[in-house]
CSV table of N, CA, C and O in Angstrom, one decimal:
chain,number,residue,atom,x,y,z
B,1,UNK,N,-81.5,-47.0,50.1
B,1,UNK,CA,-82.7,-47.3,51.2
B,1,UNK,C,-83.9,-46.9,50.8
B,1,UNK,O,-83.9,-46.0,50.6
B,2,UNK,N,-85.0,-48.1,50.5
B,2,UNK,CA,-86.2,-47.7,50.5
B,2,UNK,C,-87.5,-47.6,51.3
B,2,UNK,O,-87.1,-48.8,52.4
B,3,UNK,N,-88.4,-46.7,51.8
B,3,UNK,CA,-89.4,-46.9,52.5
B,3,UNK,C,-90.1,-48.0,52.2
B,3,UNK,O,-90.3,-48.3,51.5
B,4,UNK,N,-90.6,-48.6,53.7
B,4,UNK,CA,-91.6,-49.5,53.6
B,4,UNK,C,-92.6,-49.4,52.8
B,4,UNK,O,-93.5,-49.9,52.3
B,5,UNK,N,-93.0,-48.2,53.6
B,5,UNK,CA,-94.4,-47.5,53.7
B,5,UNK,C,-94.8,-46.7,52.9
B,5,UNK,O,-95.9,-46.4,51.9
B,6,UNK,N,-93.6,-45.6,52.5
B,6,UNK,CA,-93.6,-44.4,51.6
B,6,UNK,C,-92.3,-44.8,50.5
B,6,UNK,O,-91.8,-44.7,51.0
B,7,UNK,N,-92.7,-44.4,49.2
B,7,UNK,CA,-92.3,-45.3,48.2
B,7,UNK,C,-90.9,-43.6,48.1
B,7,UNK,O,-91.7,-43.4,47.5
B,8,UNK,N,-89.9,-43.6,49.1
B,8,UNK,CA,-89.2,-42.8,48.6
B,8,UNK,C,-87.6,-43.1,49.0
B,8,UNK,O,-87.7,-44.2,50.0
B,9,UNK,N,-87.3,-42.8,48.4
B,9,UNK,CA,-85.5,-43.5,48.8
B,9,UNK,C,-84.5,-42.4,49.0
B,9,UNK,O,-84.5,-41.1,49.1
B,10,UNK,N,-83.5,-43.1,50.0
B,10,UNK,CA,-82.4,-42.1,50.5
B,10,UNK,C,-81.4,-42.4,49.9
B,10,UNK,O,-80.7,-43.3,49.6
B,11,UNK,N,-81.1,-41.4,49.4
B,11,UNK,CA,-80.0,-40.7,48.4
B,11,UNK,C,-78.2,-41.2,49.2
B,11,UNK,O,-78.6,-41.1,50.6
B,12,UNK,N,-77.4,-41.5,48.1
B,12,UNK,CA,-76.1,-41.9,49.2
B,12,UNK,C,-75.4,-41.0,49.6
B,12,UNK,O,-75.2,-40.2,50.9
B,13,UNK,N,-75.7,-38.8,49.0
B,13,UNK,CA,-75.7,-37.9,49.9
B,13,UNK,C,-77.1,-37.3,50.7
B,13,UNK,O,-76.8,-36.7,51.5
B,14,UNK,N,-77.6,-38.6,51.4
B,14,UNK,CA,-78.5,-38.1,52.7
B,14,UNK,C,-79.8,-37.6,52.3
B,14,UNK,O,-80.1,-37.0,52.8
B,15,UNK,N,-79.9,-36.7,51.0
B,15,UNK,CA,-81.2,-36.1,50.2
B,15,UNK,C,-82.1,-37.3,50.3
B,15,UNK,O,-81.7,-38.3,49.8
B,16,UNK,N,-83.8,-37.0,50.0
B,16,UNK,CA,-84.4,-38.1,48.9
B,16,UNK,C,-84.7,-37.8,48.2
B,16,UNK,O,-84.9,-36.1,47.2
B,17,UNK,N,-85.1,-38.8,47.2
B,17,UNK,CA,-85.6,-39.1,46.2
B,17,UNK,C,-87.0,-39.0,46.0
B,17,UNK,O,-87.7,-40.0,46.8
B,18,UNK,N,-87.9,-38.0,45.7
B,18,UNK,CA,-89.0,-38.0,46.2
B,18,UNK,C,-90.3,-37.7,45.0
B,18,UNK,O,-91.5,-36.9,45.3
B,19,UNK,N,-89.9,-37.8,44.0
B,19,UNK,CA,-90.3,-37.8,43.1
B,19,UNK,C,-92.5,-38.0,43.9
B,19,UNK,O,-93.7,-38.0,42.6
B,20,UNK,N,-92.2,-39.1,44.8
B,20,UNK,CA,-93.9,-39.5,44.8
B,20,UNK,C,-94.4,-39.0,46.3
B,20,UNK,O,-95.3,-38.7,46.5
B,21,UNK,N,-93.8,-38.1,47.3
B,21,UNK,CA,-93.7,-37.3,47.6
B,21,UNK,C,-94.7,-36.2,47.6
B,21,UNK,O,-94.9,-35.8,46.7
B,22,UNK,N,-95.5,-35.7,47.8
B,22,UNK,CA,-97.0,-34.6,47.6
B,22,UNK,C,-95.7,-33.4,48.4
B,22,UNK,O,-95.9,-33.4,49.9
B,23,UNK,N,-96.2,-32.0,48.1
B,23,UNK,CA,-96.0,-30.8,48.4
B,23,UNK,C,-97.0,-30.3,49.4
B,23,UNK,O,-97.5,-31.3,49.9
B,24,UNK,N,-96.9,-30.0,50.4
B,24,UNK,CA,-97.5,-29.3,50.9
B,24,UNK,C,-99.0,-28.7,50.6
B,24,UNK,O,-99.6,-28.9,51.2
B,25,UNK,N,-98.4,-27.9,49.5
B,25,UNK,CA,-99.7,-27.7,48.6
B,25,UNK,C,-100.5,-28.4,48.1
B,25,UNK,O,-102.0,-28.6,48.3
B,26,UNK,N,-99.9,-29.9,47.5
B,26,UNK,CA,-101.1,-31.2,47.3
B,26,UNK,C,-101.6,-31.6,49.0
B,26,UNK,O,-102.6,-32.2,48.7
B,27,UNK,N,-100.9,-31.9,49.6
B,27,UNK,CA,-101.0,-32.3,50.7
B,27,UNK,C,-102.6,-31.4,51.0
B,27,UNK,O,-103.4,-32.2,51.9
B,28,UNK,N,-102.8,-30.8,51.1
B,28,UNK,CA,-104.3,-29.0,52.1
B,28,UNK,C,-105.3,-29.7,50.9
B,28,UNK,O,-106.1,-29.8,50.8
B,29,UNK,N,-104.7,-30.1,49.0
B,29,UNK,CA,-105.7,-30.6,48.5
B,29,UNK,C,-106.7,-32.1,48.6
B,29,UNK,O,-107.7,-32.3,48.7
B,30,UNK,N,-105.1,-32.7,48.8
B,30,UNK,CA,-105.8,-34.3,49.4
B,30,UNK,C,-106.7,-34.0,50.4
B,30,UNK,O,-107.6,-34.9,50.8
B,31,UNK,N,-106.4,-33.3,51.8
B,31,UNK,CA,-106.9,-33.6,53.3
B,31,UNK,C,-108.1,-32.3,52.6
B,31,UNK,O,-109.1,-33.0,53.1
B,32,UNK,N,-108.8,-31.3,52.3
B,32,UNK,CA,-109.7,-30.9,51.6
B,32,UNK,C,-111.1,-31.6,50.7
B,32,UNK,O,-112.2,-31.9,51.3
B,33,UNK,N,-110.1,-32.2,50.3
B,33,UNK,CA,-110.7,-33.8,49.2
B,33,UNK,C,-111.6,-34.9,50.0
B,33,UNK,O,-112.7,-35.1,49.6
B,34,UNK,N,-110.6,-35.4,51.0
B,34,UNK,CA,-110.6,-36.2,51.9
B,34,UNK,C,-111.8,-35.2,53.5
B,34,UNK,O,-113.3,-36.5,53.5
B,35,UNK,N,-112.2,-34.5,53.2
B,35,UNK,CA,-112.8,-33.9,54.7
B,35,UNK,C,-114.4,-33.7,53.7
B,35,UNK,O,-115.1,-33.5,54.2
B,36,UNK,N,-114.1,-33.3,52.2
B,36,UNK,CA,-114.9,-33.1,51.9
B,36,UNK,C,-116.4,-34.0,51.1
B,36,UNK,O,-117.2,-34.5,51.4
B,37,UNK,N,-114.9,-35.2,50.9
B,37,UNK,CA,-116.3,-36.6,51.0
B,37,UNK,C,-116.8,-37.0,52.3
B,37,UNK,O,-117.3,-37.7,52.2
B,38,UNK,N,-116.0,-36.5,53.3
B,38,UNK,CA,-117.0,-37.5,54.8
B,38,UNK,C,-118.1,-36.3,54.7
B,38,UNK,O,-118.7,-37.3,55.1
B,39,UNK,N,-117.5,-35.4,54.7
B,39,UNK,CA,-119.1,-33.9,55.2
B,39,UNK,C,-119.7,-35.2,53.9
B,39,UNK,O,-121.3,-35.0,54.8
B,40,UNK,N,-119.7,-35.0,53.0
B,40,UNK,CA,-121.4,-36.0,52.4
B,40,UNK,C,-121.2,-36.8,52.7
B,40,UNK,O,-122.7,-37.1,52.4
B,41,UNK,N,-120.6,-37.7,53.4
B,41,UNK,CA,-120.7,-39.5,53.9
B,41,UNK,C,-121.9,-38.7,55.0
B,41,UNK,O,-122.9,-39.2,55.4
B,42,UNK,N,-121.9,-38.0,55.7
B,42,UNK,CA,-122.2,-37.8,57.0
B,42,UNK,C,-124.1,-37.0,56.4
B,42,UNK,O,-124.5,-37.6,56.8
B,43,UNK,N,-123.3,-35.7,55.2
B,43,UNK,CA,-125.0,-35.6,55.0
B,43,UNK,C,-126.0,-36.6,54.2
B,43,UNK,O,-127.0,-36.8,54.9
B,44,UNK,N,-124.8,-37.6,53.6
B,44,UNK,CA,-126.2,-38.1,53.1
B,44,UNK,C,-126.4,-39.4,54.2
B,44,UNK,O,-127.7,-39.6,54.3
B,45,UNK,N,-124.9,-40.0,55.6
B,45,UNK,CA,-126.1,-40.8,56.3
B,45,UNK,C,-127.9,-39.7,56.6
B,45,UNK,O,-128.7,-40.6,57.0
B,46,UNK,N,-127.0,-38.7,57.3
B,46,UNK,CA,-128.5,-38.0,58.1
B,46,UNK,C,-129.8,-37.7,57.7
B,46,UNK,O,-130.7,-37.8,57.6
B,47,UNK,N,-129.6,-37.7,55.7
B,47,UNK,CA,-130.6,-37.8,55.0
B,47,UNK,C,-130.8,-39.0,55.2
B,47,UNK,O,-132.1,-39.4,54.3
B,48,UNK,N,-131.0,-40.1,55.8
B,48,UNK,CA,-131.8,-41.4,55.7
B,48,UNK,C,-130.8,-42.5,54.0
B,48,UNK,O,-131.7,-43.1,53.7
B,49,UNK,N,-129.9,-41.5,53.3
B,49,UNK,CA,-129.5,-42.5,52.0
B,49,UNK,C,-127.8,-43.2,52.6
B,49,UNK,O,-127.2,-42.8,53.0
B,50,UNK,N,-128.8,-44.2,53.0
B,50,UNK,CA,-127.7,-45.9,53.2
B,50,UNK,C,-127.8,-46.7,52.3
B,50,UNK,O,-128.0,-47.7,52.7
B,51,UNK,N,-128.2,-47.0,51.4
B,51,UNK,CA,-127.7,-48.0,50.0
B,51,UNK,C,-126.1,-48.7,50.1
B,51,UNK,O,-124.9,-48.3,50.6
B,52,UNK,N,-126.5,-50.3,49.8
B,52,UNK,CA,-125.5,-51.2,49.6
B,52,UNK,C,-124.7,-50.4,48.5
B,52,UNK,O,-125.3,-50.6,48.0
B,53,UNK,N,-123.8,-50.5,48.5
B,53,UNK,CA,-123.1,-50.4,47.4
B,53,UNK,C,-121.4,-50.6,48.0
B,53,UNK,O,-120.7,-49.9,48.0
B,54,UNK,N,-121.2,-52.1,47.5
B,54,UNK,CA,-119.7,-52.2,48.4
B,54,UNK,C,-118.9,-52.2,47.1
B,54,UNK,O,-119.3,-52.2,45.6
B,55,UNK,N,-117.8,-52.3,47.5
B,55,UNK,CA,-116.2,-52.2,46.4
B,55,UNK,C,-116.8,-53.4,45.6
B,55,UNK,O,-116.6,-55.3,45.6
B,56,UNK,N,-116.3,-53.8,44.1
B,56,UNK,CA,-115.9,-55.1,43.6
B,56,UNK,C,-114.9,-55.2,43.3
B,56,UNK,O,-114.5,-54.4,42.4
B,57,UNK,N,-114.6,-56.3,43.6
B,57,UNK,CA,-113.4,-56.3,43.1
B,57,UNK,C,-112.8,-58.3,42.7
B,57,UNK,O,-112.9,-58.8,43.0
B,58,UNK,N,-111.9,-58.0,41.7
B,58,UNK,CA,-111.9,-59.3,41.3
B,58,UNK,C,-111.6,-60.9,41.7
B,58,UNK,O,-111.8,-61.8,42.1
B,59,UNK,N,-110.7,-60.4,43.3
B,59,UNK,CA,-110.3,-61.3,43.5
B,59,UNK,C,-110.7,-61.7,44.9
B,59,UNK,O,-110.1,-62.3,45.3
B,60,UNK,N,-111.8,-61.0,45.1
B,60,UNK,CA,-112.6,-60.8,46.5
B,60,UNK,C,-113.9,-60.5,46.7
B,60,UNK,O,-114.2,-59.5,45.8
B,61,UNK,N,-114.1,-61.2,47.6
B,61,UNK,CA,-115.8,-60.9,47.7
B,61,UNK,C,-115.6,-60.3,48.8
B,61,UNK,O,-115.3,-60.5,50.1
B,62,UNK,N,-115.9,-59.0,49.3
B,62,UNK,CA,-116.1,-57.8,50.4
B,62,UNK,C,-116.7,-57.9,50.5
B,62,UNK,O,-117.1,-57.1,51.8
B,63,UNK,N,-118.5,-59.0,50.3
B,63,UNK,CA,-119.2,-58.7,51.4
B,63,UNK,C,-119.1,-60.1,52.0
B,63,UNK,O,-119.2,-60.1,53.2
B,64,UNK,N,-118.1,-60.5,51.8
B,64,UNK,CA,-117.5,-62.7,52.7
B,64,UNK,C,-116.9,-61.8,54.3
B,64,UNK,O,-117.4,-63.1,55.0
B,65,UNK,N,-116.7,-60.7,54.3
B,65,UNK,CA,-116.3,-60.5,55.8
B,65,UNK,C,-117.4,-59.5,56.2
B,65,UNK,O,-117.3,-59.0,58.0
B,66,UNK,N,-118.1,-59.2,55.6
B,66,UNK,CA,-119.3,-58.0,56.2
B,66,UNK,C,-120.3,-58.3,57.1
B,66,UNK,O,-120.9,-59.1,56.9
B,67,UNK,N,-120.5,-57.8,58.7
B,67,UNK,CA,-121.2,-58.1,59.4
B,67,UNK,C,-123.0,-57.6,59.4
B,67,UNK,O,-123.7,-58.9,59.6
B,68,UNK,N,-122.7,-56.5,57.9
B,68,UNK,CA,-123.9,-56.7,57.6
B,68,UNK,C,-124.9,-56.7,56.6
B,68,UNK,O,-125.9,-56.8,55.6
B,69,UNK,N,-124.2,-58.8,56.1
B,69,UNK,CA,-124.3,-59.0,54.5
B,69,UNK,C,-126.2,-59.5,54.5
B,69,UNK,O,-125.9,-59.6,53.7
B,70,UNK,N,-126.1,-59.7,55.9
B,70,UNK,CA,-127.5,-60.8,55.7
B,70,UNK,C,-128.4,-59.6,56.0
B,70,UNK,O,-130.0,-59.7,55.6
B,71,UNK,N,-128.7,-58.1,56.6
B,71,UNK,CA,-129.4,-57.6,56.2
B,71,UNK,C,-128.9,-56.5,54.6
B,71,UNK,O,-130.2,-55.3,55.1
B,72,UNK,N,-128.5,-56.0,54.3
B,72,UNK,CA,-127.9,-54.7,53.7
B,72,UNK,C,-129.1,-55.0,52.5
B,72,UNK,O,-129.2,-53.6,52.0
B,73,UNK,N,-129.3,-56.2,52.1
B,73,UNK,CA,-130.3,-56.4,51.0
B,73,UNK,C,-129.3,-55.9,49.6
B,73,UNK,O,-130.5,-56.1,48.3
B,74,UNK,N,-128.3,-56.5,49.2
B,74,UNK,CA,-127.0,-56.6,48.4
B,74,UNK,C,-127.7,-57.8,47.5
B,74,UNK,O,-127.3,-58.5,48.3
B,75,UNK,N,-128.1,-57.2,46.3
B,75,UNK,CA,-127.5,-59.1,45.6
B,75,UNK,C,-127.3,-58.8,44.3
B,75,UNK,O,-126.8,-57.8,44.1
B,76,UNK,N,-126.3,-60.0,44.0
B,76,UNK,CA,-125.8,-59.8,42.8
B,76,UNK,C,-126.0,-59.4,41.8
B,76,UNK,O,-127.4,-59.3,41.5
B,77,UNK,N,-125.3,-58.6,41.4
B,77,UNK,CA,-126.7,-58.0,40.2
B,77,UNK,C,-126.6,-56.1,40.3
B,77,UNK,O,-127.0,-55.3,39.0
B,78,UNK,N,-126.5,-55.9,41.4
B,78,UNK,CA,-127.2,-55.2,42.0
B,78,UNK,C,-125.7,-54.2,41.7
B,78,UNK,O,-124.2,-54.1,41.7
B,79,UNK,N,-125.8,-52.6,41.2
B,79,UNK,CA,-124.8,-51.4,41.1
B,79,UNK,C,-123.3,-51.4,42.2
B,79,UNK,O,-124.1,-52.2,43.7
B,80,UNK,N,-122.1,-51.6,41.7
B,80,UNK,CA,-120.9,-51.5,43.4
B,80,UNK,C,-119.8,-50.5,42.6
B,80,UNK,O,-120.6,-49.9,41.4
B,81,UNK,N,-119.7,-50.1,43.2
B,81,UNK,CA,-117.9,-49.2,43.1
B,81,UNK,C,-116.5,-49.4,42.8
B,81,UNK,O,-116.6,-50.6,43.1
B,82,UNK,N,-116.3,-49.6,42.0
B,82,UNK,CA,-115.0,-50.0,40.9
B,82,UNK,C,-114.7,-49.2,41.7
B,82,UNK,O,-113.8,-47.8,41.5
B,83,UNK,N,-113.1,-49.8,41.9
B,83,UNK,CA,-111.9,-48.9,42.6
B,83,UNK,C,-111.4,-48.1,42.0
B,83,UNK,O,-110.9,-49.3,40.6
B,84,UNK,N,-110.7,-47.0,41.9
B,84,UNK,CA,-110.2,-46.5,40.7
B,84,UNK,C,-108.5,-46.9,41.4
B,84,UNK,O,-108.1,-47.5,42.5
B,85,UNK,N,-107.9,-47.2,40.1
B,85,UNK,CA,-106.2,-47.3,40.3
B,85,UNK,C,-105.6,-46.2,39.5
B,85,UNK,O,-105.8,-45.9,38.1
B,86,UNK,N,-104.7,-45.7,40.1
B,86,UNK,CA,-103.4,-44.9,40.7
B,86,UNK,C,-101.9,-45.4,40.2
B,86,UNK,O,-102.0,-46.2,41.0
B,87,UNK,N,-101.2,-45.3,39.5
B,87,UNK,CA,-100.0,-45.3,39.8
B,87,UNK,C,-98.7,-44.4,39.8
B,87,UNK,O,-97.9,-44.7,39.9
B,88,UNK,N,-99.5,-43.0,40.4
B,88,UNK,CA,-98.7,-42.5,41.1
B,88,UNK,C,-99.5,-40.6,41.6
B,88,UNK,O,-101.3,-41.0,41.6
B,89,UNK,N,-99.1,-40.0,42.1
B,89,UNK,CA,-99.8,-39.3,43.2
B,89,UNK,C,-100.5,-38.2,42.1
B,89,UNK,O,-101.4,-37.5,42.0
B,90,UNK,N,-99.6,-37.9,40.9
B,90,UNK,CA,-99.8,-36.6,40.4
B,90,UNK,C,-101.1,-37.8,39.5
B,90,UNK,O,-102.1,-36.6,38.9
B,91,UNK,N,-101.4,-38.8,39.5
B,91,UNK,CA,-102.9,-39.3,38.5
B,91,UNK,C,-104.2,-38.4,39.4
B,91,UNK,O,-104.9,-38.7,39.0
B,92,UNK,N,-103.2,-39.5,40.8
B,92,UNK,CA,-104.3,-39.0,41.9
B,92,UNK,C,-105.1,-37.6,42.3
B,92,UNK,O,-106.4,-36.8,41.7
B,93,UNK,N,-104.2,-36.6,41.7
B,93,UNK,CA,-104.2,-35.5,41.9
B,93,UNK,C,-105.3,-34.5,40.6
B,93,UNK,O,-106.2,-34.0,40.7
B,94,UNK,N,-104.7,-35.4,39.3
B,94,UNK,CA,-105.4,-35.7,38.1
B,94,UNK,C,-107.0,-35.1,38.2
B,94,UNK,O,-108.2,-35.0,38.2
B,95,UNK,N,-107.4,-36.8,38.9
B,95,UNK,CA,-108.9,-37.1,38.9
B,95,UNK,C,-109.7,-36.6,40.2
B,95,UNK,O,-110.7,-36.0,39.7
B,96,UNK,N,-108.8,-35.4,41.3
B,96,UNK,CA,-109.3,-35.1,42.4
B,96,UNK,C,-110.4,-34.1,41.3
B,96,UNK,O,-110.9,-33.1,41.9
B,97,UNK,N,-108.8,-33.3,40.2
B,97,UNK,CA,-109.3,-32.0,39.5
B,97,UNK,C,-110.9,-32.2,38.1
B,97,UNK,O,-111.1,-31.3,38.6
B,98,UNK,N,-110.6,-33.3,37.9
B,98,UNK,CA,-111.1,-33.8,37.7
B,98,UNK,C,-112.6,-33.7,37.6
B,98,UNK,O,-113.9,-33.2,37.6
B,99,UNK,N,-112.6,-33.9,38.6
B,99,UNK,CA,-114.1,-34.2,39.4
B,99,UNK,C,-114.2,-33.3,40.6
B,99,UNK,O,-116.0,-32.7,40.2
B,100,UNK,N,-113.6,-32.2,40.5
B,100,UNK,CA,-114.0,-30.8,41.7
B,100,UNK,C,-114.7,-30.0,39.9
B,100,UNK,O,-115.8,-29.1,40.4
B,101,UNK,N,-114.3,-30.8,38.8
B,101,UNK,CA,-114.6,-29.3,37.6
B,101,UNK,C,-115.7,-30.4,37.0
B,101,UNK,O,-116.1,-29.3,35.8
B,102,UNK,N,-116.1,-31.4,37.1
B,102,UNK,CA,-116.7,-32.1,36.4
B,102,UNK,C,-117.3,-32.8,36.6
B,102,UNK,O,-118.2,-33.6,35.4
């Protein structure tokens, strides 16, 4: 049996095939990274830095659903965020490590 939302399988012996699960230490790192990102976002908002910087996705117009699209000032050709693609938890943790030290 494979999980619908978490890529883990239950083996026949009842144990988990958990190569995609985070350890408690890794969950702590993920939590601290998310908390740090939220803190930075709050500081930027408080200081008045609220630029339009939508995600750019090839198959989707992310501005089409946005309630603020008429007032944000974003125009085609402006800078956008390009979402990172990760295939594993280890790639996520490695990217976090590089961001922290680089």
